[in-house]
PDB file of C-alpha atoms in Angstrom:
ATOM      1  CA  UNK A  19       3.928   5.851 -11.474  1.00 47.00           C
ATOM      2  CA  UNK A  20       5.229   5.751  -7.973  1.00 50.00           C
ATOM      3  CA  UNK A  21       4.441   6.695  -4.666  1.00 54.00           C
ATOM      4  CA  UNK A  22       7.119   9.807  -4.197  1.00 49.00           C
ATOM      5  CA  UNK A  23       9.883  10.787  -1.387  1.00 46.00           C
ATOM      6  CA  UNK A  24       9.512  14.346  -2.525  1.00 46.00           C
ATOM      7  CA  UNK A  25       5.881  15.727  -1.797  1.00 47.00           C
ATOM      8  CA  UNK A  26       3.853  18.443  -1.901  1.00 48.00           C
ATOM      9  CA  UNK A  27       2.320  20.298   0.837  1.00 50.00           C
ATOM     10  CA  UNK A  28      -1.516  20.887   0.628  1.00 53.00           C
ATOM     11  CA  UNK A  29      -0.778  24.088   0.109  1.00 51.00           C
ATOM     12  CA  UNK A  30       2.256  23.173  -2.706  1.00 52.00           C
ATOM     13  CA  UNK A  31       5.466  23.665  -0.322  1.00 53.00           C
ATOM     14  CA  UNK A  32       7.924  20.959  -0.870  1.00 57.00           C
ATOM     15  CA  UNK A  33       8.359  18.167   1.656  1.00 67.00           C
ATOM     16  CA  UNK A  34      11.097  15.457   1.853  1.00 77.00           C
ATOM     17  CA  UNK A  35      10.006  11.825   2.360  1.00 86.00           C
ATOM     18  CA  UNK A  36      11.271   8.412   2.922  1.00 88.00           C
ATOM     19  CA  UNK A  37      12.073   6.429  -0.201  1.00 89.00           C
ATOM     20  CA  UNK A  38       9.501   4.140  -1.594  1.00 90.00           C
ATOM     21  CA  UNK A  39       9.785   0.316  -2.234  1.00 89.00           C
ATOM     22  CA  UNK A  40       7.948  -2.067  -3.966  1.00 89.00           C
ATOM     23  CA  UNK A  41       5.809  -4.145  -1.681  1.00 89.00           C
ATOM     24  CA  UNK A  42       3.065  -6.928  -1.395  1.00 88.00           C
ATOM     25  CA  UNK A  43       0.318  -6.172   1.452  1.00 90.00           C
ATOM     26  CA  UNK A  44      -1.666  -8.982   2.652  1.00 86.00           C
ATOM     27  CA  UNK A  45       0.650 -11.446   1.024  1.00 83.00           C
ATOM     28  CA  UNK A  46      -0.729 -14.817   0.211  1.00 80.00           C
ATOM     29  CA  UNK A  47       1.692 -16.757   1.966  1.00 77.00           C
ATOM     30  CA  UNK A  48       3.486 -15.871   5.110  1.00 80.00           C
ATOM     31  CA  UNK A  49       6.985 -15.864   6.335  1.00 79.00           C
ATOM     32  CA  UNK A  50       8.566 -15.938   9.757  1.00 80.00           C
ATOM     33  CA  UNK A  51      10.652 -14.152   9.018  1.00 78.00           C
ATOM     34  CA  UNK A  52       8.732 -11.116   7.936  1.00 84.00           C
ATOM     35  CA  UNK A  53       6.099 -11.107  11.154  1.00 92.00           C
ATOM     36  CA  UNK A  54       3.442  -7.976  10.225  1.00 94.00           C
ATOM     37  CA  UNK A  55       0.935  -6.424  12.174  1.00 95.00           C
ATOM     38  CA  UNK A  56      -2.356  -5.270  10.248  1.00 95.00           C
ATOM     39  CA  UNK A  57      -3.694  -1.775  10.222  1.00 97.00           C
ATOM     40  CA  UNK A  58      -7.017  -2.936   8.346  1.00 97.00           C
ATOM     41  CA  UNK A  59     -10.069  -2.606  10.532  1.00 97.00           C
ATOM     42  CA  UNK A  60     -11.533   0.359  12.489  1.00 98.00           C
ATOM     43  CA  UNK A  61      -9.299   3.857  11.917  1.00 98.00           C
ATOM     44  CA  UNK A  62     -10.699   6.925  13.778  1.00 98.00           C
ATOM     45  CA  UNK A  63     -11.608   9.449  10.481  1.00 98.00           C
ATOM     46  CA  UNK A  64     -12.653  12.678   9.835  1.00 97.00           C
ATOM     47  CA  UNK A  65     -13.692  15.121   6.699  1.00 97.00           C
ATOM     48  CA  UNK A  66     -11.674  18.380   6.240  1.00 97.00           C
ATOM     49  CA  UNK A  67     -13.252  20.561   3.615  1.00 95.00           C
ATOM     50  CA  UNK A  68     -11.538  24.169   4.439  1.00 95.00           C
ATOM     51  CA  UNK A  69      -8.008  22.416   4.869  1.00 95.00           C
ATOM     52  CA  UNK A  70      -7.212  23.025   8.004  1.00 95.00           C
ATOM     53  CA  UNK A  71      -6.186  19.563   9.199  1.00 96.00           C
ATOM     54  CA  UNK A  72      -2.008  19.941   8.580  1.00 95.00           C
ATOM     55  CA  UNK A  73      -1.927  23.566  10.046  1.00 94.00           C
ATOM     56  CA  UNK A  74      -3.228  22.297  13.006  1.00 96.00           C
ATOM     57  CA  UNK A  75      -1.188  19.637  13.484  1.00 96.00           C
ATOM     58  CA  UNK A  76      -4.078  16.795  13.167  1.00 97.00           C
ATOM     59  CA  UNK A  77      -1.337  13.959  12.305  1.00 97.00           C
ATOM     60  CA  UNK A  78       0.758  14.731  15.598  1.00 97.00           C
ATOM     61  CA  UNK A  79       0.402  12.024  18.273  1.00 96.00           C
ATOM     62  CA  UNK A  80      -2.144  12.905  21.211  1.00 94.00           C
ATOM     63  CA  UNK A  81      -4.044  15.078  18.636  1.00 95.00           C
ATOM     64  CA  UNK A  82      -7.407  14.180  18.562  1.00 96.00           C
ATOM     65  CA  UNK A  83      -9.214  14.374  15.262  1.00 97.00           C
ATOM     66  CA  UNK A  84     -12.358  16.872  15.743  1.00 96.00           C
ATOM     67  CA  UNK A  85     -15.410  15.198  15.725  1.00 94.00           C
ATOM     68  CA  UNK A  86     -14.041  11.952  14.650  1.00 96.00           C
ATOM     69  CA  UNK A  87     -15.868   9.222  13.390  1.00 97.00           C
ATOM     70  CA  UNK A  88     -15.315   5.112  13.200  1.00 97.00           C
ATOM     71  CA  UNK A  89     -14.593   4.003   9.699  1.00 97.00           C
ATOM     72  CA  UNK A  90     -13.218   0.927   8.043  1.00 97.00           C
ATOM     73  CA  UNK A  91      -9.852   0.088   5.983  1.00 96.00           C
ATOM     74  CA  UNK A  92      -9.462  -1.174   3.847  1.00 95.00           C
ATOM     75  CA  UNK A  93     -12.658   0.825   1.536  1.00 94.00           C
ATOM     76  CA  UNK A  94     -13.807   3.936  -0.041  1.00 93.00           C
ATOM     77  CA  UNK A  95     -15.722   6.942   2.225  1.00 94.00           C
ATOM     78  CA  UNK A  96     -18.861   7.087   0.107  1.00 91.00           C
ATOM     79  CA  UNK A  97     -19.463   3.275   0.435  1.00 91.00           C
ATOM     80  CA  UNK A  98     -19.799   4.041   4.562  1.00 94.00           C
ATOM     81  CA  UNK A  99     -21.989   6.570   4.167  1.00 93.00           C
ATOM     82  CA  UNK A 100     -19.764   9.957   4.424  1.00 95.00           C
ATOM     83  CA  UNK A 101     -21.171  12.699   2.932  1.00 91.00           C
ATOM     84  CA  UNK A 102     -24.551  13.883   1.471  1.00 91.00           C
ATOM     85  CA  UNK A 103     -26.973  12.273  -1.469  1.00 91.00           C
ATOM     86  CA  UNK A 104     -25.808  13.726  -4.359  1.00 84.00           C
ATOM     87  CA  UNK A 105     -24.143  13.118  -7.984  1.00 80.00           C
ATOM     88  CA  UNK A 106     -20.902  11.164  -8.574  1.00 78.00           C
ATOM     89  CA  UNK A 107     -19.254  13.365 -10.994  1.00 74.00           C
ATOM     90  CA  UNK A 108     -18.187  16.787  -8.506  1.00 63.00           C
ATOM     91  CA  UNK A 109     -15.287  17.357 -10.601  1.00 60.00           C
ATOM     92  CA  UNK A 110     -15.968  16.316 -14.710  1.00 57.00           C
ATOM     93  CA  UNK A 111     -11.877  17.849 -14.628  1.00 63.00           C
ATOM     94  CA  UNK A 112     -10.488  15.409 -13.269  1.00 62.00           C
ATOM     95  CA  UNK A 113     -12.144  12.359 -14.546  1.00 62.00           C
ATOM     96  CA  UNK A 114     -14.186  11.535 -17.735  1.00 65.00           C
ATOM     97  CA  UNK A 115     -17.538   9.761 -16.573  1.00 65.00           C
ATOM     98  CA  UNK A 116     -19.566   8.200 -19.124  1.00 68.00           C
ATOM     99  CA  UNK A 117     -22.681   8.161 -17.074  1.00 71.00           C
ATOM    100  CA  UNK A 118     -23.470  10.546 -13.672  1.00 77.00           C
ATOM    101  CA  UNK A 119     -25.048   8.667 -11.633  1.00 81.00           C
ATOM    102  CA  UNK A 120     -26.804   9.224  -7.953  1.00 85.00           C
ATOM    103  CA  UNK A 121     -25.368   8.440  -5.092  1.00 86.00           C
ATOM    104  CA  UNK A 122     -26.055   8.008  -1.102  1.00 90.00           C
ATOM    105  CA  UNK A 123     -23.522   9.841   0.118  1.00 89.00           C
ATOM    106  CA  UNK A 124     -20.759  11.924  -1.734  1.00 88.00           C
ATOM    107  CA  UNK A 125     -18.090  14.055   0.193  1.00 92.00           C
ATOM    108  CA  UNK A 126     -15.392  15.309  -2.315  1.00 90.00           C
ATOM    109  CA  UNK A 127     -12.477  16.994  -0.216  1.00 92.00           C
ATOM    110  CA  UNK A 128     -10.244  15.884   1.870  1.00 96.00           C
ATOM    111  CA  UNK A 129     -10.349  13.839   4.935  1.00 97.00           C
ATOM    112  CA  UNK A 130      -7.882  12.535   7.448  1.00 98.00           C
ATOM    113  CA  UNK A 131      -7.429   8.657   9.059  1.00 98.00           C
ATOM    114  CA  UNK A 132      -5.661   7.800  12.050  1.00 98.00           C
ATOM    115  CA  UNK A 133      -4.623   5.440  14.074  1.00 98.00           C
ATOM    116  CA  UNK A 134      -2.550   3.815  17.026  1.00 97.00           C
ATOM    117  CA  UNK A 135      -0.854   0.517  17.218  1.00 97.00           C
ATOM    118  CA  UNK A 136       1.562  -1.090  19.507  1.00 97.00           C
ATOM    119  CA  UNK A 137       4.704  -2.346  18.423  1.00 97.00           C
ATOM    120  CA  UNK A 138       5.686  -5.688  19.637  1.00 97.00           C
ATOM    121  CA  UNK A 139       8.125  -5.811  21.878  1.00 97.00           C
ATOM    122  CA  UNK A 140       9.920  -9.014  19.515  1.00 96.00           C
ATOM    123  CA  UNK A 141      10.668  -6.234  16.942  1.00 96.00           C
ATOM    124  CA  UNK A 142      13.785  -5.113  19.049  1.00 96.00           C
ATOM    125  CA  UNK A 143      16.600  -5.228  16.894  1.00 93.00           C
ATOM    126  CA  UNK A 144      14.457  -5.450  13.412  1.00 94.00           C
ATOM    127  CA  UNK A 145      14.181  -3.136  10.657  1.00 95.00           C
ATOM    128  CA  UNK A 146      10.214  -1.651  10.517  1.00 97.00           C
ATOM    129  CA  UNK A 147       8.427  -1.225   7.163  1.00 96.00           C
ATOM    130  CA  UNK A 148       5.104   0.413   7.378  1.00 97.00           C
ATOM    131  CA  UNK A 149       3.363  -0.743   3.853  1.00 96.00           C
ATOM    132  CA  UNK A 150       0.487   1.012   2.117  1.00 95.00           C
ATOM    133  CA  UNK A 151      -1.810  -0.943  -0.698  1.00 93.00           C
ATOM    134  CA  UNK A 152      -3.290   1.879  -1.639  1.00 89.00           C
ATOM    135  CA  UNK A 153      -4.813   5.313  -1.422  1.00 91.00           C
ATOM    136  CA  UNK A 154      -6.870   7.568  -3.791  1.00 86.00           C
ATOM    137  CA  UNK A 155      -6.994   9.596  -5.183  1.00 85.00           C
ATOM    138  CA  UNK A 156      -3.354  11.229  -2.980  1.00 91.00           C
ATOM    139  CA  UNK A 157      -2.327  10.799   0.382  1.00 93.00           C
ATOM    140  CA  UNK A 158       0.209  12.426   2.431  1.00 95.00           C
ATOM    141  CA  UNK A 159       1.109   9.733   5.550  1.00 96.00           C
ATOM    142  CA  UNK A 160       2.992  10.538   8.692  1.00 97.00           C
ATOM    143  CA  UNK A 161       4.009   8.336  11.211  1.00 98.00           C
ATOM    144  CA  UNK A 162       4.608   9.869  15.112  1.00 97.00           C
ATOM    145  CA  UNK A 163       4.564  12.795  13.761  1.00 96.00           C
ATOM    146  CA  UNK A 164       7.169  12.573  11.163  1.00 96.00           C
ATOM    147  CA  UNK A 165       6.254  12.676   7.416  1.00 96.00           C
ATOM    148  CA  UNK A 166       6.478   9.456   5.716  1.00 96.00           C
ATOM    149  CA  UNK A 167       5.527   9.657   2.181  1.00 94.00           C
ATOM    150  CA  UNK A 168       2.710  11.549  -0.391  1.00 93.00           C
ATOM    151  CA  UNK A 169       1.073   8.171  -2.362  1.00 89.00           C
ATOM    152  CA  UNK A 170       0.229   9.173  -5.669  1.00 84.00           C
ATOM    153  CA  UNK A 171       0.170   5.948  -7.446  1.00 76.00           C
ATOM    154  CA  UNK A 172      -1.518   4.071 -10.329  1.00 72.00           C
ATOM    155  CA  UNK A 173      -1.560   0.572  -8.934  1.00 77.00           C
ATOM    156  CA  UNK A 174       1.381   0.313  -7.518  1.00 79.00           C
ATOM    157  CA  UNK A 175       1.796  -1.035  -3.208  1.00 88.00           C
ATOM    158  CA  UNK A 176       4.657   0.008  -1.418  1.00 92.00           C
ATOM    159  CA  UNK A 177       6.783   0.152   1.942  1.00 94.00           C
ATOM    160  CA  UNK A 178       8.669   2.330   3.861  1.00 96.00           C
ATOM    161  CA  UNK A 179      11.183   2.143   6.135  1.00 96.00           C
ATOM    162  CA  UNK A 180      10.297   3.589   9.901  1.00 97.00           C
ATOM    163  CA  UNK A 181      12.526   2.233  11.964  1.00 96.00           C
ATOM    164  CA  UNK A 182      14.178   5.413  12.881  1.00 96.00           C
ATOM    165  CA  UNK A 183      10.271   6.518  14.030  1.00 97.00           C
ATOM    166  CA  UNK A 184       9.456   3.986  16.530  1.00 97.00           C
ATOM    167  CA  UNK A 185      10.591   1.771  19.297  1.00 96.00           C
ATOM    168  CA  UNK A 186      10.034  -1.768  20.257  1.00 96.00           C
ATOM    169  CA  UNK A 187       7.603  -2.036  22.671  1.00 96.00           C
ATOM    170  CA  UNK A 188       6.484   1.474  22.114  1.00 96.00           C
ATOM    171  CA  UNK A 189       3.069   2.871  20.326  1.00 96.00           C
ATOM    172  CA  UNK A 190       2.704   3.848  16.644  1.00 97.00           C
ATOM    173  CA  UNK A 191       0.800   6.457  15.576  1.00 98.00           C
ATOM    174  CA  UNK A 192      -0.353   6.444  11.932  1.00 98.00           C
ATOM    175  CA  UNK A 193      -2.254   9.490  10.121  1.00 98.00           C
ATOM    176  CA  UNK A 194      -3.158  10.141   6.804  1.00 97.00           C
ATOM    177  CA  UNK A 195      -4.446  12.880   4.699  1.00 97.00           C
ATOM    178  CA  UNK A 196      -6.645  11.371   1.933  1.00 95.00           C
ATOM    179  CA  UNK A 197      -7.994  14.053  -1.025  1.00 93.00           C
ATOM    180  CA  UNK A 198     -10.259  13.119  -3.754  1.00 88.00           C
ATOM    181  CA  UNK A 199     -10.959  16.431  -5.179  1.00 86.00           C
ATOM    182  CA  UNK A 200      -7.281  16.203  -6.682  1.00 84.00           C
ATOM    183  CA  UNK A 201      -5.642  14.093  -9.697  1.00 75.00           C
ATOM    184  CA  UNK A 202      -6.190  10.679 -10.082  1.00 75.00           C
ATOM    185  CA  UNK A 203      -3.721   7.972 -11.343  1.00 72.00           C
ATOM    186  CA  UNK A 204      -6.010   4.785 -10.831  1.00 69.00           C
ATOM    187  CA  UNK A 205      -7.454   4.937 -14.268  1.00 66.00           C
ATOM    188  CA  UNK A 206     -10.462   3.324 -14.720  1.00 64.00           C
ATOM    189  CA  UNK A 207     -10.951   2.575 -11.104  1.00 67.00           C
ATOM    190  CA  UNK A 208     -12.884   6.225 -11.621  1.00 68.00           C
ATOM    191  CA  UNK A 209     -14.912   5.936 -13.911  1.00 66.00           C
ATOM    192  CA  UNK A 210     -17.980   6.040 -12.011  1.00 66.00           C
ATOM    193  CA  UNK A 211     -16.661   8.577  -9.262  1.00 74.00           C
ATOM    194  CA  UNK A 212     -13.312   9.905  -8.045  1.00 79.00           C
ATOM    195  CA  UNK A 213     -13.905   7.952  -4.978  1.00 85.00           C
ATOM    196  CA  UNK A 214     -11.895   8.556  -1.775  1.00 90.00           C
ATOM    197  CA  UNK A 215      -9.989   6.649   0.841  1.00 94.00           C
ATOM    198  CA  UNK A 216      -7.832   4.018   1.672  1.00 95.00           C
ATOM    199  CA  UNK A 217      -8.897   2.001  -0.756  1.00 91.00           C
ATOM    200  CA  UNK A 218      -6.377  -1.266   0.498  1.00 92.00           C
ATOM    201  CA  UNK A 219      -4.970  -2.211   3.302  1.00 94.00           C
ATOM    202  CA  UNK A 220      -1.993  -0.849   5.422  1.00 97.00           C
ATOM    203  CA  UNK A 221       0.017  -3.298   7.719  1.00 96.00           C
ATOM    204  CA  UNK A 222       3.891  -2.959   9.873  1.00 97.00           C
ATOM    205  CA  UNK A 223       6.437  -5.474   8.600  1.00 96.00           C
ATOM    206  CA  UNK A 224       9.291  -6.209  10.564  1.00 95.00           C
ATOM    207  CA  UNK A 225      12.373  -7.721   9.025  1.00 93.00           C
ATOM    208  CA  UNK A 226      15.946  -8.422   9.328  1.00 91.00           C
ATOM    209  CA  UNK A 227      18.395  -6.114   8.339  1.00 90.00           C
ATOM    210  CA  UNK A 228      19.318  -8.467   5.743  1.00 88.00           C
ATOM    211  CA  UNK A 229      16.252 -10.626   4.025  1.00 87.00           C
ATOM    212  CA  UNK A 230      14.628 -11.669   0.744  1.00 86.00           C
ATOM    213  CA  UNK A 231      12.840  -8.494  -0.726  1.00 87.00           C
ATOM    214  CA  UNK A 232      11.689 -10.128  -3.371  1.00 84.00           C
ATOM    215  CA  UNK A 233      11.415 -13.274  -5.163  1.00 84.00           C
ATOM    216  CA  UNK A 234       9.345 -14.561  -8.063  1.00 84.00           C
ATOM    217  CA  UNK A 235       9.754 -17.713 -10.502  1.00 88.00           C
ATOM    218  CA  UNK A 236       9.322 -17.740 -13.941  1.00 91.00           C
ATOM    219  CA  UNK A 237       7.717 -21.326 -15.294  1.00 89.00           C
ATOM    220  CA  UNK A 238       9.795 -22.707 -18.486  1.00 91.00           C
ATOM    221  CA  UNK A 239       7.291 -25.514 -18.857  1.00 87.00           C
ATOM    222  CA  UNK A 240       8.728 -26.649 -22.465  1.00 89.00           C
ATOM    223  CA  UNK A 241      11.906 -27.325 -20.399  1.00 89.00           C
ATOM    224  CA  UNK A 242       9.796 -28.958 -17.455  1.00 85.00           C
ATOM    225  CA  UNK A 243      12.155 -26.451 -15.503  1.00 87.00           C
ATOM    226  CA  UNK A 244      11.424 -23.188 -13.311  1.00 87.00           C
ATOM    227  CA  UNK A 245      13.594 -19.858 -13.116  1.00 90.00           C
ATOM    228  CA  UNK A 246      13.843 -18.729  -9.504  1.00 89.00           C
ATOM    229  CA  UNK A 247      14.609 -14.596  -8.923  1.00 89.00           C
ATOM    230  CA  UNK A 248      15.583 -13.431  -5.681  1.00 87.00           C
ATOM    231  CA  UNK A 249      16.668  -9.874  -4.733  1.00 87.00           C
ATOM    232  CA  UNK A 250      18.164  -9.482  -1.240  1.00 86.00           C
ATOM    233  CA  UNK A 251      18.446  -6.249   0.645  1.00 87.00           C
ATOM    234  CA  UNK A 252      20.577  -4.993   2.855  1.00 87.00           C
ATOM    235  CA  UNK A 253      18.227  -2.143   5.223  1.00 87.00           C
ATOM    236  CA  UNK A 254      21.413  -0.967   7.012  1.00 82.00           C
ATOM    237  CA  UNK A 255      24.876  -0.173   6.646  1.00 76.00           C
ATOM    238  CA  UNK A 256      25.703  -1.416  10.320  1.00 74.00           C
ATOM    239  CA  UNK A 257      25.702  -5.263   8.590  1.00 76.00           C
ATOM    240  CA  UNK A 258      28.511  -5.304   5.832  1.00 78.00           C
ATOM    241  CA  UNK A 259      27.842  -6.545   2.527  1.00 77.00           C
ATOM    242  CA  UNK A 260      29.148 -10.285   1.682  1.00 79.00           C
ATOM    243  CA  UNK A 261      28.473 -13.331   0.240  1.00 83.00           C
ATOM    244  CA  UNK A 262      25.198 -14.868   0.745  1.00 83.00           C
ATOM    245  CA  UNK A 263      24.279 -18.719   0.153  1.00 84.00           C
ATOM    246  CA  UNK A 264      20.282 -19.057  -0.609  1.00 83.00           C
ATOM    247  CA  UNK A 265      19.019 -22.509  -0.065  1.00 83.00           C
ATOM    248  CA  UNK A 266      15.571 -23.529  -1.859  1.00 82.00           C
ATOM    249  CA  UNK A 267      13.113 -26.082  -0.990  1.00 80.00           C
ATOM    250  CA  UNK A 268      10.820 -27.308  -3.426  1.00 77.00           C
ATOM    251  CA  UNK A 269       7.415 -28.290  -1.689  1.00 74.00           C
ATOM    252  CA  UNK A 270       3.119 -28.392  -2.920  1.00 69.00           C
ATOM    253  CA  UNK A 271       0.956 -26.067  -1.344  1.00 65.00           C
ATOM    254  CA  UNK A 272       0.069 -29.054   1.088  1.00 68.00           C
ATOM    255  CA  UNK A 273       4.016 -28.259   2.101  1.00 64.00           C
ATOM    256  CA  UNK A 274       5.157 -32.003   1.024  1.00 65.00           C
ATOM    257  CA  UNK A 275       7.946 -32.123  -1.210  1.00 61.00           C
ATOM    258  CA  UNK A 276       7.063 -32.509  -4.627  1.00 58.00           C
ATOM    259  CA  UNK A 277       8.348 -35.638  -6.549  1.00 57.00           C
ATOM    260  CA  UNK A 278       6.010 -35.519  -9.180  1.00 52.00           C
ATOM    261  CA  UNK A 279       7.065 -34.154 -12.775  1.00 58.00           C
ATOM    262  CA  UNK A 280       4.009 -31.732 -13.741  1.00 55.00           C
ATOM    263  CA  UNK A 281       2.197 -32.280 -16.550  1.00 56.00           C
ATOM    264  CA  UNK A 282       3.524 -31.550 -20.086  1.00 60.00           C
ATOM    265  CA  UNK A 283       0.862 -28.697 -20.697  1.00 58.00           C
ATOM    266  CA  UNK A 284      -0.742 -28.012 -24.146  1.00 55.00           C
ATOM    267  CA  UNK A 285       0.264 -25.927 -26.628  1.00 58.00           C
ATOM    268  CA  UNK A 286      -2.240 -22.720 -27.348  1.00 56.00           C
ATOM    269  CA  UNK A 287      -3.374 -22.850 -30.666  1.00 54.00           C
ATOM    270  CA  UNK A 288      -4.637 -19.066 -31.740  1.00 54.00           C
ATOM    271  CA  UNK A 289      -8.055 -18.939 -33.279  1.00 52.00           C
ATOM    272  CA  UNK A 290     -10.180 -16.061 -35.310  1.00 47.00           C
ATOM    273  CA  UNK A 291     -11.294 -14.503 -31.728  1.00 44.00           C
ATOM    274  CA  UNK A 292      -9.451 -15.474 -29.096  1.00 44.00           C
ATOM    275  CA  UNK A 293     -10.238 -14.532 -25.795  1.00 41.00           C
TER     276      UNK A 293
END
């Protein structure tokens, strides 16, 4: 399941929202050509249990959340101590739980996180992704103001594009409204409790207008050969679409170029109980 571009309201009217992509947060290796700026750390946050938070415009820029408090993302509410002692099963509807269990602080409900950042000046002329690793149990995001996206996903990490919503050089102003007394895709990641929050982290990409959205290679280690697979994207129709030549450099992790065959690997040979 997906994060959608149609969502609902808290209060079930339909909202339109930006398309979502497939994306990597916190990405093991690094391009320069896809410079991002990382949301994770301190987010101002605040509980919302009579859901009042939308009505009153809590996401809009300027707003200050009432009676905010510091908290930390990526990471779940009821690991930094929001809410009261109390059991970890609110809501046996919306999650089986083998065992309830005590816990030193539970708030089920809803809760908002928000957040400003400046956007580099550099970014002038780039297309702006703002990716989200994950939220749970939903979360409706809005950026200056604007609604973005409602994240209802199972695993899944994705991006969407903002560029419309800010300016080079300009400030960035990221809210979202986090429930965990709703439906739950993250499986067994609940078992114990419907936890709540943003559970991984949240950075702004910036990228050409045309660039590498994904790539991946598939080992064929019988052939001692590799299958590369590269998707490029177009992000605007002000660059026409033509011919592209992709150039690949084969390196180690140490970046030297590797000269080295790799090592005929053995064959797995299936047993009573494998693991």
């Amino acid at each position: 399941m997906a994060a959608s571009a149609e969502s609902p309201k808290v209060n079930g009217t339909p909202r339109q929202g930006r398309e979502p992509s497939p994306a990597v947060v916190n990405p093991a290796l690094r391009s320069p050509f896809r410079e991002t700026v990382s949301l994770n750390g301190t987010w101002d946050f605040c509980t919302d249990p009579e859901l009042q938070g939308e009505s009153a415009g809590w996401y809009l820029p300027g707003k200050v959340l009432p009676s905010a408090r510091p908290l930390q993302v990526p990471g779940c509410w009821e690991a930094q101590g929001v809410g009261e002692p109390g059991l970890s099963s609110a809501n046996n509807k919306l999650v089986y739980e083998p065992t309830n269990v005590k816990l030193r602080a539970a708030y089920t409900g809803a809760a908002w996180y928000k957040k400003d950042v400046a956007i580099p000046t550099h970014w002038a002329g780039r297309q702006i992704w703002l990716k989200v690793g994950g939220v749970n149990a939903q979360g409706w995001i809005w950026l200056n103001g604007t609604f973005v996206a409602h994240d209802w996903a199972y695993c899944g990490t994705w991006k969407y594009n903002v560029t419309d919503l800010v300016a080079a050089g300009g400030k960035a102003t990221i809210a979202v409204l986090v429930r965990n007394d709703v439906a739950s895709r993250r499986g067994e990641s609940n078992c114990v409790r419907v936890y709540g929050g943003l559970a991984r982290g949240v950075e702004l990409e910036a990228t050409p207008a045309v660039f590498i959205d994904n790539a991946f290679v598939e080992p064929l280690f019988d052939q001692q050969k590799a299958r590369l697979y590269v998707t490029l994207r177009n992000a605007t129709s002000a660059v026409p679409n033509k011919p592209y030549t992709l150039q690949v450099n084969v390196a180690t992790v140490a970046d030297r170029p590797s000269r080295a065959k790799p090592p005929r690997p053995y064959r797995w040979v299936p047993v009573q109980r494998p693991n």
